Coordinates of N, CA and C in Angstrom, one line a residue:
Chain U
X1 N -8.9 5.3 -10.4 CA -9.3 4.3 -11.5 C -8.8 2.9 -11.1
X2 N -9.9 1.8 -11.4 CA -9.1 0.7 -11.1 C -8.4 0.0 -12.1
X3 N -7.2 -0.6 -11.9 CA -6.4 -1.2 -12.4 C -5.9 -2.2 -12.1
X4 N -4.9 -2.9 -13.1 CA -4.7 -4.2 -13.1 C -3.5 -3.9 -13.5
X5 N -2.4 -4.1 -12.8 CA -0.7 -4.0 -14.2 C 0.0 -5.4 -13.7
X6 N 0.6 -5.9 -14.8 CA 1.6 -7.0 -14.6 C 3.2 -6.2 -15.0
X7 N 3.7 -7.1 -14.6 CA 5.4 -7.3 -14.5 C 6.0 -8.6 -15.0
X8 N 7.3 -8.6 -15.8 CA 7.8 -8.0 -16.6 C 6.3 -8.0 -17.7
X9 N 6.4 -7.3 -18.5 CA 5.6 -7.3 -20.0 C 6.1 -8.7 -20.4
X10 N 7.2 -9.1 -20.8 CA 8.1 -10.2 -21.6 C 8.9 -10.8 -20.8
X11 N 9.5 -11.8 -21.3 CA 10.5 -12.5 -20.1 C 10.6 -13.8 -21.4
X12 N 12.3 -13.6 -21.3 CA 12.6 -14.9 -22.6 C 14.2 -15.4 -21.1
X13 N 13.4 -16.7 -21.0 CA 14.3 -17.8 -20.2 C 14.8 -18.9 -20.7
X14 N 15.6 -19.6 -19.9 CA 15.9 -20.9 -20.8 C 15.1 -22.2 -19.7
X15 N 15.1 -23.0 -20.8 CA 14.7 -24.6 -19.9 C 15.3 -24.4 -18.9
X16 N 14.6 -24.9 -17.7 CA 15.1 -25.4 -16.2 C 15.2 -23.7 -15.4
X17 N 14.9 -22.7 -16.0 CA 15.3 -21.6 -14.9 C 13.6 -21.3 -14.2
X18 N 13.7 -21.0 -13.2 CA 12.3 -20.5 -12.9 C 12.2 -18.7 -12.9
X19 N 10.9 -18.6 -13.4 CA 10.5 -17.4 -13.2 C 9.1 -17.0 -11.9
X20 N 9.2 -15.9 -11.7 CA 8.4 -15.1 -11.2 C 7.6 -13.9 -11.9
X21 N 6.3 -14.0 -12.3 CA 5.7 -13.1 -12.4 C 5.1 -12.3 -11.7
X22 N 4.2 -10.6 -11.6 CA 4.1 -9.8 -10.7 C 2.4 -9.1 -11.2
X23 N 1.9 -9.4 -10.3 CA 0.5 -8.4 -10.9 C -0.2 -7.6 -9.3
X24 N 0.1 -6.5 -9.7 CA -0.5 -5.6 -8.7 C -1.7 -5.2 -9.1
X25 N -2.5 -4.5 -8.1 CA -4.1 -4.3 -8.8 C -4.5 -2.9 -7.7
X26 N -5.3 -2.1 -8.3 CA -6.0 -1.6 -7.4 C -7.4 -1.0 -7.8
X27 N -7.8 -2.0 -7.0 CA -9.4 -2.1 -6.8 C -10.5 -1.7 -5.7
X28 N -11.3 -1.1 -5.5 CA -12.2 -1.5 -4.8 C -12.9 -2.5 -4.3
X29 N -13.0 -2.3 -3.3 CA -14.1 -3.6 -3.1 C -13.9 -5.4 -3.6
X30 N -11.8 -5.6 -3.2 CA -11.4 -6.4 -4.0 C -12.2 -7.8 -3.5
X31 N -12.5 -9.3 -4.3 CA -12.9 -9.8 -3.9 C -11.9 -11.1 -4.0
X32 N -11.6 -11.0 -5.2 CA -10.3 -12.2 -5.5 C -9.5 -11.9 -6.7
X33 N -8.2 -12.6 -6.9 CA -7.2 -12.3 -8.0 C -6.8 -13.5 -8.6
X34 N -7.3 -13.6 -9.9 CA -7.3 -15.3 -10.5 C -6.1 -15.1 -11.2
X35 N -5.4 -16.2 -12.1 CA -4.1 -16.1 -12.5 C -4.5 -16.9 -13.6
X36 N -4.0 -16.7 -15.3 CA -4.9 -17.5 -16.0 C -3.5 -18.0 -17.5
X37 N -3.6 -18.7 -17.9 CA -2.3 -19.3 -19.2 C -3.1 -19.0 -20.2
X38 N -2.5 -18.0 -21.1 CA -3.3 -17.6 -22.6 C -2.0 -18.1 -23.3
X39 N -2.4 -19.2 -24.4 CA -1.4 -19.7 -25.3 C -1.7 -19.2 -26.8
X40 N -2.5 -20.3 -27.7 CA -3.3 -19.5 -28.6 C -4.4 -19.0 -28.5
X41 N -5.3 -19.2 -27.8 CA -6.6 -18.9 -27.9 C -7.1 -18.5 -26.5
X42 N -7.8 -19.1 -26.1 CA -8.8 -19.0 -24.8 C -7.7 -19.2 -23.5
X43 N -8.2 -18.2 -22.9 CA -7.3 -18.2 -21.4 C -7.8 -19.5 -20.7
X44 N -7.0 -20.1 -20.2 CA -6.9 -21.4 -19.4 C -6.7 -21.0 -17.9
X45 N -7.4 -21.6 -16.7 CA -7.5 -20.8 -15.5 C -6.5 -21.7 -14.7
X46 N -5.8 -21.3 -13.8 CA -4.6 -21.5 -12.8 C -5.0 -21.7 -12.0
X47 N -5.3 -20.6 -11.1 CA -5.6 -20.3 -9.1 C -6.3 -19.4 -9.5
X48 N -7.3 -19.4 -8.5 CA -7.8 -18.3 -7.8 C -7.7 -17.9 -6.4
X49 N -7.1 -17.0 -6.1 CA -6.6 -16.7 -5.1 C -7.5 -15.3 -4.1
X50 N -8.3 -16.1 -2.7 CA -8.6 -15.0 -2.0 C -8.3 -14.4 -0.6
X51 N -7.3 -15.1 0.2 CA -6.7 -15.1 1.0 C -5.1 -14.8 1.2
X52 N -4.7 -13.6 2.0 CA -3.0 -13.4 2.1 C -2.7 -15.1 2.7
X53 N -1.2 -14.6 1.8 CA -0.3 -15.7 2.2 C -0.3 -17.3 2.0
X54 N -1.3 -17.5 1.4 CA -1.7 -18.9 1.7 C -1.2 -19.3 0.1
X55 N -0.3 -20.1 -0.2 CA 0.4 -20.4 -1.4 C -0.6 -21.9 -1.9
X56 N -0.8 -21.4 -3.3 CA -1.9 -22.3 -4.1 C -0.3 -22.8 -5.1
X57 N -0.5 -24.3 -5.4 CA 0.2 -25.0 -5.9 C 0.3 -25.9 -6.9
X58 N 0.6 -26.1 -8.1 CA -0.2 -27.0 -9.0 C 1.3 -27.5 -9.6
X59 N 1.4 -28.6 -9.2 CA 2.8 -28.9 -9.7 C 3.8 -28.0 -9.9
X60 N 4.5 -27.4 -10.9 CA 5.6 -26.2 -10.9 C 5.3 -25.2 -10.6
X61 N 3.8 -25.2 -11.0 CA 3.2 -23.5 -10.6 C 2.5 -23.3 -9.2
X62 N 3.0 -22.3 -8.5 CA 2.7 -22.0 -7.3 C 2.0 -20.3 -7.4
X63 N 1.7 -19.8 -6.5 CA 1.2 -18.3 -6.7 C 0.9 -18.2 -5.3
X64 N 0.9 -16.9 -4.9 CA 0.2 -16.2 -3.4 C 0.1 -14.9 -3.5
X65 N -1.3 -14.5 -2.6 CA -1.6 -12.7 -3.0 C -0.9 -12.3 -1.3
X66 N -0.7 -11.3 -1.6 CA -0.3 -10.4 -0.7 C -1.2 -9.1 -0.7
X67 N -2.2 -8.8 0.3 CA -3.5 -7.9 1.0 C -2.9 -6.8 0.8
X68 N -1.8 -6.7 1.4 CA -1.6 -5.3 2.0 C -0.6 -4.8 0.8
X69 N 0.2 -5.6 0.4 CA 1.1 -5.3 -0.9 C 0.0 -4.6 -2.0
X70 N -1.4 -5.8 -2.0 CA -2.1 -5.6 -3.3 C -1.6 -6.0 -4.5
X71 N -1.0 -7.2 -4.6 CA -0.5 -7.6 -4.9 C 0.0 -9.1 -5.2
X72 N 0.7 -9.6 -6.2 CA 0.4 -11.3 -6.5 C 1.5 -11.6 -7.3
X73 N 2.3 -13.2 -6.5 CA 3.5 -13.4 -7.8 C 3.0 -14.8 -8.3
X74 N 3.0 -15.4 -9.3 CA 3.3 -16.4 -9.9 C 4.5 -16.8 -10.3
X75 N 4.9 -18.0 -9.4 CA 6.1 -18.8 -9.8 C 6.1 -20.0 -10.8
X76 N 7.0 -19.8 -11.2 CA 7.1 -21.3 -12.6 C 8.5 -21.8 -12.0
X77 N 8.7 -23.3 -11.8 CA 9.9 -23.4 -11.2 C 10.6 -24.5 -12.4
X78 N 11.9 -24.6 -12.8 CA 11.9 -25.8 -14.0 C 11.8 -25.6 -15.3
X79 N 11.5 -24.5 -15.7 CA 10.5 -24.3 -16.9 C 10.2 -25.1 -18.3
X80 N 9.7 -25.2 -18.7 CA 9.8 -26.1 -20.1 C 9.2 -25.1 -20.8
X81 N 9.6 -25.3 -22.5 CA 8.7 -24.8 -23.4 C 7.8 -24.3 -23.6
X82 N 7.0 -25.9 -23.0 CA 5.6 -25.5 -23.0 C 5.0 -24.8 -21.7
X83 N 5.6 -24.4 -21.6 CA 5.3 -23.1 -20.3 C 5.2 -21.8 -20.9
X84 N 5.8 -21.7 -22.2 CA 5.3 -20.4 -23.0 C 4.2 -19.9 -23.1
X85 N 3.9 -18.7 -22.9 CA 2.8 -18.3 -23.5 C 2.9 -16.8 -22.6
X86 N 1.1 -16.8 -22.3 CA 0.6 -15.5 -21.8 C 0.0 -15.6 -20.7
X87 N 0.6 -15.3 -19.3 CA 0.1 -15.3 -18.4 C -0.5 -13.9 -17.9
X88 N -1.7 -14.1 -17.7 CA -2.9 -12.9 -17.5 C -3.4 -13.1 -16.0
X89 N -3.3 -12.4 -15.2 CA -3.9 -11.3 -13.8 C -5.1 -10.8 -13.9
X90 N -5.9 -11.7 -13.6 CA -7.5 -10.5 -13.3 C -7.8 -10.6 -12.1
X91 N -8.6 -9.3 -11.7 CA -9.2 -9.4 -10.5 C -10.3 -9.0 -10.5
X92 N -11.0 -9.9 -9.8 CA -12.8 -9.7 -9.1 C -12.8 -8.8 -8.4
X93 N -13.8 -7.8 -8.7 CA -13.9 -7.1 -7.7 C -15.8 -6.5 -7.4
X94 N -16.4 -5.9 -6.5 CA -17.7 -6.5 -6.5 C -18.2 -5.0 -6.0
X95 N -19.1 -4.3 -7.0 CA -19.8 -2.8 -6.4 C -21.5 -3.6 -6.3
X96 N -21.8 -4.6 -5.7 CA -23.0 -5.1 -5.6 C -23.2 -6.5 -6.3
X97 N -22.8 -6.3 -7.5 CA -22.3 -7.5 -8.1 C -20.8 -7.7 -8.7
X98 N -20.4 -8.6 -9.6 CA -19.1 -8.7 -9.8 C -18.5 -7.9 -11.3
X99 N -17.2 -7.7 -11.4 CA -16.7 -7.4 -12.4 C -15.2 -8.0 -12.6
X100 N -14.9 -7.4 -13.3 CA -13.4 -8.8 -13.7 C -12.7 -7.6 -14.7
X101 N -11.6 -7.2 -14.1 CA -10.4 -6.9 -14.6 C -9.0 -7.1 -15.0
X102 N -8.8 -7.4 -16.1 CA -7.4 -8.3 -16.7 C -6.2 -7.3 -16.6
X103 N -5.3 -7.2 -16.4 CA -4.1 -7.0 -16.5 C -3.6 -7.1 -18.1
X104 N -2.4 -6.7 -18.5 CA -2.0 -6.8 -20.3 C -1.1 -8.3 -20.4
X105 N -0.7 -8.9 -19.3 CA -0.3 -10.3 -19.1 C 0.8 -9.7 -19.2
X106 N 1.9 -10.7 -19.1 CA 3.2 -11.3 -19.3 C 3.3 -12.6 -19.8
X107 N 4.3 -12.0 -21.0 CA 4.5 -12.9 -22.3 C 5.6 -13.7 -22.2
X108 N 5.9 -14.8 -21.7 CA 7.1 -15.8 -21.2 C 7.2 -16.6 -22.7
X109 N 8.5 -16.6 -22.7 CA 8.8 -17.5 -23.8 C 9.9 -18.1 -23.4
X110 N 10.6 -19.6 -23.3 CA 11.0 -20.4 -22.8 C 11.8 -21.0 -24.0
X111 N 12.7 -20.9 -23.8 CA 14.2 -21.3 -24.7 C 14.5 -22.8 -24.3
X112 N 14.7 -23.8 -25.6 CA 15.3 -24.8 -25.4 C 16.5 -24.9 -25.1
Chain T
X1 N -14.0 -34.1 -20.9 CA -14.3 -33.4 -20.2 C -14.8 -32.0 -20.9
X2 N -16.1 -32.0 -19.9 CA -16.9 -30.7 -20.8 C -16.2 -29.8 -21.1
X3 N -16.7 -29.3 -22.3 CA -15.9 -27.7 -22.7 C -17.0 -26.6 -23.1
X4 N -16.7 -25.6 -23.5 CA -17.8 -24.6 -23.7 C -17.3 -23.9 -25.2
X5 N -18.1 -24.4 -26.2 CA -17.8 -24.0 -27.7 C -18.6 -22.8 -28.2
X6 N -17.9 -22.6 -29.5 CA -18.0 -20.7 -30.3 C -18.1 -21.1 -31.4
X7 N -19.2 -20.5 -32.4 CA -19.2 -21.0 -33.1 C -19.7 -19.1 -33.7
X8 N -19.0 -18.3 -34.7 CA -17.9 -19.4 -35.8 C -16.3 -19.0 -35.3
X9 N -15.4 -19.9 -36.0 CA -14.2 -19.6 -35.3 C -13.9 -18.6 -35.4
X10 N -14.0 -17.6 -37.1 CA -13.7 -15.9 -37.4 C -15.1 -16.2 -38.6
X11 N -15.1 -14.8 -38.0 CA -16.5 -14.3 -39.3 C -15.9 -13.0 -39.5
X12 N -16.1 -12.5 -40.7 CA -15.9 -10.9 -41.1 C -16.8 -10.5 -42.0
X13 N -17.2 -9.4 -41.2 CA -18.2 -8.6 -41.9 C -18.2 -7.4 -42.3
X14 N -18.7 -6.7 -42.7 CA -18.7 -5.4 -43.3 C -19.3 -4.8 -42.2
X15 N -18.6 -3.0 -41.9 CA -18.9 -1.9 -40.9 C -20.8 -1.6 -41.1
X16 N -21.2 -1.7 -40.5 CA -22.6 -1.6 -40.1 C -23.3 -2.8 -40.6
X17 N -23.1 -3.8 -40.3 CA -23.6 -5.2 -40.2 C -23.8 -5.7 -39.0
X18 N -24.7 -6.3 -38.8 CA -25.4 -7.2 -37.4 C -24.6 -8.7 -37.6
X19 N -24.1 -8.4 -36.3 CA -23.3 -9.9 -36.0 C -23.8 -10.9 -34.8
X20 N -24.2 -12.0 -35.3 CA -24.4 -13.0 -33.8 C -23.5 -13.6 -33.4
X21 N -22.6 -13.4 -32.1 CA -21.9 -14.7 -32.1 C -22.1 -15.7 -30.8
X22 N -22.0 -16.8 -31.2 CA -22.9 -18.2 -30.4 C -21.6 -19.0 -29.8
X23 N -22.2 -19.2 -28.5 CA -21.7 -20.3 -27.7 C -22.6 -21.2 -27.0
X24 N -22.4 -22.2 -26.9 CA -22.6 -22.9 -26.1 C -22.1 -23.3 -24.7
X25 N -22.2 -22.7 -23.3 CA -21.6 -23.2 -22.6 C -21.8 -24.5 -21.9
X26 N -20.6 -25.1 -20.6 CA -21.3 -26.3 -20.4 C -21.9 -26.6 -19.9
X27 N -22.6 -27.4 -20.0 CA -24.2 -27.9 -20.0 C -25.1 -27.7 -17.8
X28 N -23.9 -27.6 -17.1 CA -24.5 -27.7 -16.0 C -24.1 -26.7 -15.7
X29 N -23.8 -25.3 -16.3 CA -23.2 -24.1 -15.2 C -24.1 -22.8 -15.9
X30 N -24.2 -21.8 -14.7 CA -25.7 -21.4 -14.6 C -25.0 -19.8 -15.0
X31 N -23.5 -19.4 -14.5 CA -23.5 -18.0 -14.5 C -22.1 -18.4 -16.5
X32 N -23.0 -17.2 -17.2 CA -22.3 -16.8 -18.4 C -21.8 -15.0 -18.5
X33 N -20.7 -15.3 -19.4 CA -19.8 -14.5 -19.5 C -19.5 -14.2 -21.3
X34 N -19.0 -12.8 -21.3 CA -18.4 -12.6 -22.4 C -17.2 -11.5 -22.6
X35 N -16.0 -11.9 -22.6 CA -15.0 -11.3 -22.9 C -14.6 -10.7 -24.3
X36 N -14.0 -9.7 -24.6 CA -13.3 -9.4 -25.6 C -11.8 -9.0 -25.6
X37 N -11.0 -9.4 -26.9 CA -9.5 -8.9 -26.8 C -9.2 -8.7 -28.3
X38 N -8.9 -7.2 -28.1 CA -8.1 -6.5 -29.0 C -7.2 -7.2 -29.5
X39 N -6.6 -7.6 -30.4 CA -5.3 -7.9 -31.2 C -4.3 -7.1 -30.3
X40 N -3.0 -7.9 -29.4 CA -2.0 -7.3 -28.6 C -2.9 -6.8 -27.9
X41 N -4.3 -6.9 -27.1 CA -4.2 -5.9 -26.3 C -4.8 -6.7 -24.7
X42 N -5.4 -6.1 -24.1 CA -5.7 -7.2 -22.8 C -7.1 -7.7 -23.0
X43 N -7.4 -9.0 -22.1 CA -8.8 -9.0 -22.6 C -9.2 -8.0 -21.0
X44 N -10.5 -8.1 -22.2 CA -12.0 -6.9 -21.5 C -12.4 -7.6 -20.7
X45 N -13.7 -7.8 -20.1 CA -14.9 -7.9 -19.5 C -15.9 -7.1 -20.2
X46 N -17.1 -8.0 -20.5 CA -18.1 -7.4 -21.4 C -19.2 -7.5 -20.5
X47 N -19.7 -8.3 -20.4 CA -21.2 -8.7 -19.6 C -21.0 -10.0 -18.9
X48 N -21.7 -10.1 -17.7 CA -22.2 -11.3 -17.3 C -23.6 -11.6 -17.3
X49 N -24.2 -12.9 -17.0 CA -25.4 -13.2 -17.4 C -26.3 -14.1 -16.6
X50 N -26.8 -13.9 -15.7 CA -27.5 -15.3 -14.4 C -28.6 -14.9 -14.9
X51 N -29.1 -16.3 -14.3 CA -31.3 -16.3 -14.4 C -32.1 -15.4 -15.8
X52 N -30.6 -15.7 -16.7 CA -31.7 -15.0 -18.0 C -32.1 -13.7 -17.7
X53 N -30.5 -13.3 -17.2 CA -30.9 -12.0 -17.1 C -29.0 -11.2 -17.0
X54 N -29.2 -9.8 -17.3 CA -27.5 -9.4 -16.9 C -27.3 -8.9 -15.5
X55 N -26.4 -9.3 -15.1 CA -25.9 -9.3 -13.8 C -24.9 -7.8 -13.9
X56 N -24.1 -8.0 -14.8 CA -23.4 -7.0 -14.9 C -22.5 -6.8 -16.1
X57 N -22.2 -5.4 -16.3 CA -21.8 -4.8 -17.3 C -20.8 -4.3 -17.7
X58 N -20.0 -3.8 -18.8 CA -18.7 -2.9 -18.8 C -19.4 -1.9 -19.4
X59 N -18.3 -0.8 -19.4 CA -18.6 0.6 -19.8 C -18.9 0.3 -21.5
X60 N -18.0 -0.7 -21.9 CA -17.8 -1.2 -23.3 C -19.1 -1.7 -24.0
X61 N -20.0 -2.6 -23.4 CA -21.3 -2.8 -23.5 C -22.2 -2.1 -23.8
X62 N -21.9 -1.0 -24.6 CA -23.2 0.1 -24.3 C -24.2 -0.7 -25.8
X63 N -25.3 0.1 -26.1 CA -26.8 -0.3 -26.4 C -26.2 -0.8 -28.0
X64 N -25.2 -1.1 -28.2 CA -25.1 -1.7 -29.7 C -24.8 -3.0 -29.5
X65 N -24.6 -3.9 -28.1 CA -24.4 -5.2 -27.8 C -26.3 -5.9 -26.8
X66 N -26.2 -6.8 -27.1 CA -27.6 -6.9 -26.4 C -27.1 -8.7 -26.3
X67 N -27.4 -9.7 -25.2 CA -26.9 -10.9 -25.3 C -28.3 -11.6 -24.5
X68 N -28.4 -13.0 -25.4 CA -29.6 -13.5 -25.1 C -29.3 -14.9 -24.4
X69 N -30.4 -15.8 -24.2 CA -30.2 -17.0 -23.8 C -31.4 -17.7 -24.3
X70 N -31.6 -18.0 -25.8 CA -32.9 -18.3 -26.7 C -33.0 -19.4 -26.2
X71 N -32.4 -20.8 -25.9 CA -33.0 -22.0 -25.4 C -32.0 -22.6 -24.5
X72 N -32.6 -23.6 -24.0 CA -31.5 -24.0 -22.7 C -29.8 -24.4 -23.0
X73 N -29.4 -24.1 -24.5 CA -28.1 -24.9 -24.3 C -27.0 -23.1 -24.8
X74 N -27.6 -22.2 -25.9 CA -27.0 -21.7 -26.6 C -27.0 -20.1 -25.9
X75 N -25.8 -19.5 -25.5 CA -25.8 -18.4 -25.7 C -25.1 -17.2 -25.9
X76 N -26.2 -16.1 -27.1 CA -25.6 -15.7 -28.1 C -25.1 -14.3 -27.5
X77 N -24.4 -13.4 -28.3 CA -23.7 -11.9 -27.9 C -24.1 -11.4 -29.5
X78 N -24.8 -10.3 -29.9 CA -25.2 -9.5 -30.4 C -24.7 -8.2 -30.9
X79 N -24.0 -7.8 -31.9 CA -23.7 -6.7 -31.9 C -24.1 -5.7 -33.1
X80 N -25.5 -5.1 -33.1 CA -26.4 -4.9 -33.9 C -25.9 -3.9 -35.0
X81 N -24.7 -3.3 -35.2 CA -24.4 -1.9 -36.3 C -22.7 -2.4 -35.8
X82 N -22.3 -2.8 -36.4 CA -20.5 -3.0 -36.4 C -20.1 -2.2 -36.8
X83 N -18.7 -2.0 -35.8 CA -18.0 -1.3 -36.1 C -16.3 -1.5 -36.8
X84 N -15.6 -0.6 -36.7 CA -14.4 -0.8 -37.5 C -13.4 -1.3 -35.9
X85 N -13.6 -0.7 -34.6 CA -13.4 -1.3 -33.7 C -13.8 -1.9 -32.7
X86 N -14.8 -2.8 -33.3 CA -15.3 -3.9 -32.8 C -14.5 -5.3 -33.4
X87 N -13.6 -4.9 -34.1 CA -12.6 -6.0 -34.4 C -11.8 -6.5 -33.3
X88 N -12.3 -7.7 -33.0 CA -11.4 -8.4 -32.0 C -11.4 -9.9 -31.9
X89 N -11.3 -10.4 -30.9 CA -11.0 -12.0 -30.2 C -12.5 -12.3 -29.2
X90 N -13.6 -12.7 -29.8 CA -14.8 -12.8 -29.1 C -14.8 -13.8 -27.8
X91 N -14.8 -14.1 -26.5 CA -14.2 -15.2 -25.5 C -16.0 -15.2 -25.1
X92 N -16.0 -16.7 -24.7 CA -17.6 -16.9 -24.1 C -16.8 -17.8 -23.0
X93 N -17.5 -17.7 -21.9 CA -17.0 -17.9 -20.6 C -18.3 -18.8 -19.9
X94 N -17.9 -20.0 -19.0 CA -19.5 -20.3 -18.2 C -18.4 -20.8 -16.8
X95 N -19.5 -20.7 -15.8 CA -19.0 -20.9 -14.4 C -20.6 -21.4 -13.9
X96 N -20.0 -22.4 -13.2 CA -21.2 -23.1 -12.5 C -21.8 -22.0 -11.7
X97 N -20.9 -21.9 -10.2 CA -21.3 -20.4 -9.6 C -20.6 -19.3 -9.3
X98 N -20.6 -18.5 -8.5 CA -20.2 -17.1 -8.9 C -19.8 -17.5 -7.3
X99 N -19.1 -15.7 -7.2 CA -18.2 -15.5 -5.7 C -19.0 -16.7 -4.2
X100 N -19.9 -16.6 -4.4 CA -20.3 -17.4 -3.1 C -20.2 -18.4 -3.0
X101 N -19.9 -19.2 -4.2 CA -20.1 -20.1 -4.3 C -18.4 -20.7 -4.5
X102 N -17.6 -20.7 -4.0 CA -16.0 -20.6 -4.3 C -15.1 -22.2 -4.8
X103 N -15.8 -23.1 -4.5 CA -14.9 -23.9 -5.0 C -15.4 -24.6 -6.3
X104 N -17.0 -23.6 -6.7 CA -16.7 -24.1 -7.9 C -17.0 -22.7 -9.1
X105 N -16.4 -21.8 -8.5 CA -16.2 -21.2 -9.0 C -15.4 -20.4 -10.4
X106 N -14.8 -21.4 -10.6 CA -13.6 -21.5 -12.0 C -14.4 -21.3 -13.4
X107 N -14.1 -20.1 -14.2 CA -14.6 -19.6 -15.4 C -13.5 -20.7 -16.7
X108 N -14.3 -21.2 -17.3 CA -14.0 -22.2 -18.7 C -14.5 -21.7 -19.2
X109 N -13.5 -21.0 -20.5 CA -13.3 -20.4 -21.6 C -13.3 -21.1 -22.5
X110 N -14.3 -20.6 -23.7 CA -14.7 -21.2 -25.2 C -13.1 -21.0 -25.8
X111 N -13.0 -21.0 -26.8 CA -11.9 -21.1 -27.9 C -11.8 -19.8 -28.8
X112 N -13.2 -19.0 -28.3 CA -13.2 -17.8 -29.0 C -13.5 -17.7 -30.5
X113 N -14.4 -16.3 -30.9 CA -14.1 -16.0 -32.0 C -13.8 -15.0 -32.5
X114 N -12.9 -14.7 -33.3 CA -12.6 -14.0 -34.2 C -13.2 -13.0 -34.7
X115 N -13.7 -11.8 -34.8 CA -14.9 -10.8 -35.9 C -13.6 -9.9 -36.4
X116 N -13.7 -10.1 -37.5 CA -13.1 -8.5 -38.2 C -13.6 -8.0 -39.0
X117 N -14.1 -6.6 -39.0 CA -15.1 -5.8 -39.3 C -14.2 -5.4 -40.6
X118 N -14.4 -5.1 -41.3 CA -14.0 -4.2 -42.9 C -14.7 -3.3 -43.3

């Protein structure tokens, strides 16, 4: 069956510590593994990531898949507040055309 | 900077009622999408949508969802007999293009709506 799981479920940090999140997948026919910020409402998109090793970077947030792990971490370095929320793992994967599978996210909450 | 809007933010309806719910995505991107999420739970994948037509499907999608694209700006997700768990977080999604097309690839997510069925 294909799946999506993230790591930790929750994670309560304080300002300035960095975290790492974890989303393993297993797919068929994987095609890519996007990384996305769910706060109130609509998921907000990060990286998409389709190549091992190659680290995508957006100011504090960094991320890289690993092929053969099957597997994906998201770093937050610094953290602030507003770094809280719901980070969500999907992955593309393609039996002819595409499909998209979410992970249950990891719920970061960030302490002043 | 464009966005892709839902309109209505929550509607509730009664179990066996026909519900439309509308988006508009942005105005220059060709492949649409519709997500759902359970209250606490992960979001789905529902359907995708190219050339006015479905590209692809979830197991969840079966024949009580049908999604259209009635004129060039609006498109709607249909859920013809509601149910008690069809209560969720409605997500409309648009991407310019799809896997081949990779750097502009990036799905922009509506603001979602709301259905809770009674």
């Amino acid at each position: 069956e294909d799946k999506v799981v993230q790591s930790p479920l929750s994670l309560v940090v304080h300002e300035g510590d960095t975290v790492t999140l974890n989303c393993s997948y297993e797919v068929t026919n994987f095609r890519s593994l996007l990384w996305y910020k769910q706060e109130k409402k609509a998921p907000t998109f990060l990286f998409m990531l389709t190549s091992s090793g190659i680290e995508k970077k957006s100011g504090r947030l960094s991320s890289i898949l690993d092929k053969k792990e099957l597997s994906s971490i998201l770093n937050i370095t610094a953290t602030q507040t507003g770094d809280s929320a719901i980070y969500l793992c999907a992955v593309e994967w393609t039996s002819g055309t595409y499909k998209y599978i979410f992970g249950t996210g990891t719920r970061l909450k960030v302490l002043a | 900077e464009p966005e892709v809007t839902q309109t209505p933010s929550h509607q509730v309806t009664q179990m066996g009622q026909e519900v439309i719910l509308r988006c508009v995505p942005i105005s220059n991107h060709l492949y649409f999408y519709w997500y759902r999420q359970i209250l606490g739970q992960k979001v789905e994948f529902l359907v995708s949508f190219y050339n006015n037509e479905i590209s692809e499907k979830s197991e969840i999608f079966d024949d009580q969802f049908s999604v259209e694209r009635p004129d060039g700006s609006n498109f709607t997700l249909k859920i013809r007999s509601t149910k008690l768990e069809d209560s969720a977080m409605y997500f409309c999604a648009s991407s310019y293009g799809l896997a081949a097309i990779r750097f502009t690839y990036e799905q922009y997510f509506g603001p979602g709506t709301r259905l809770t069925v009674t």
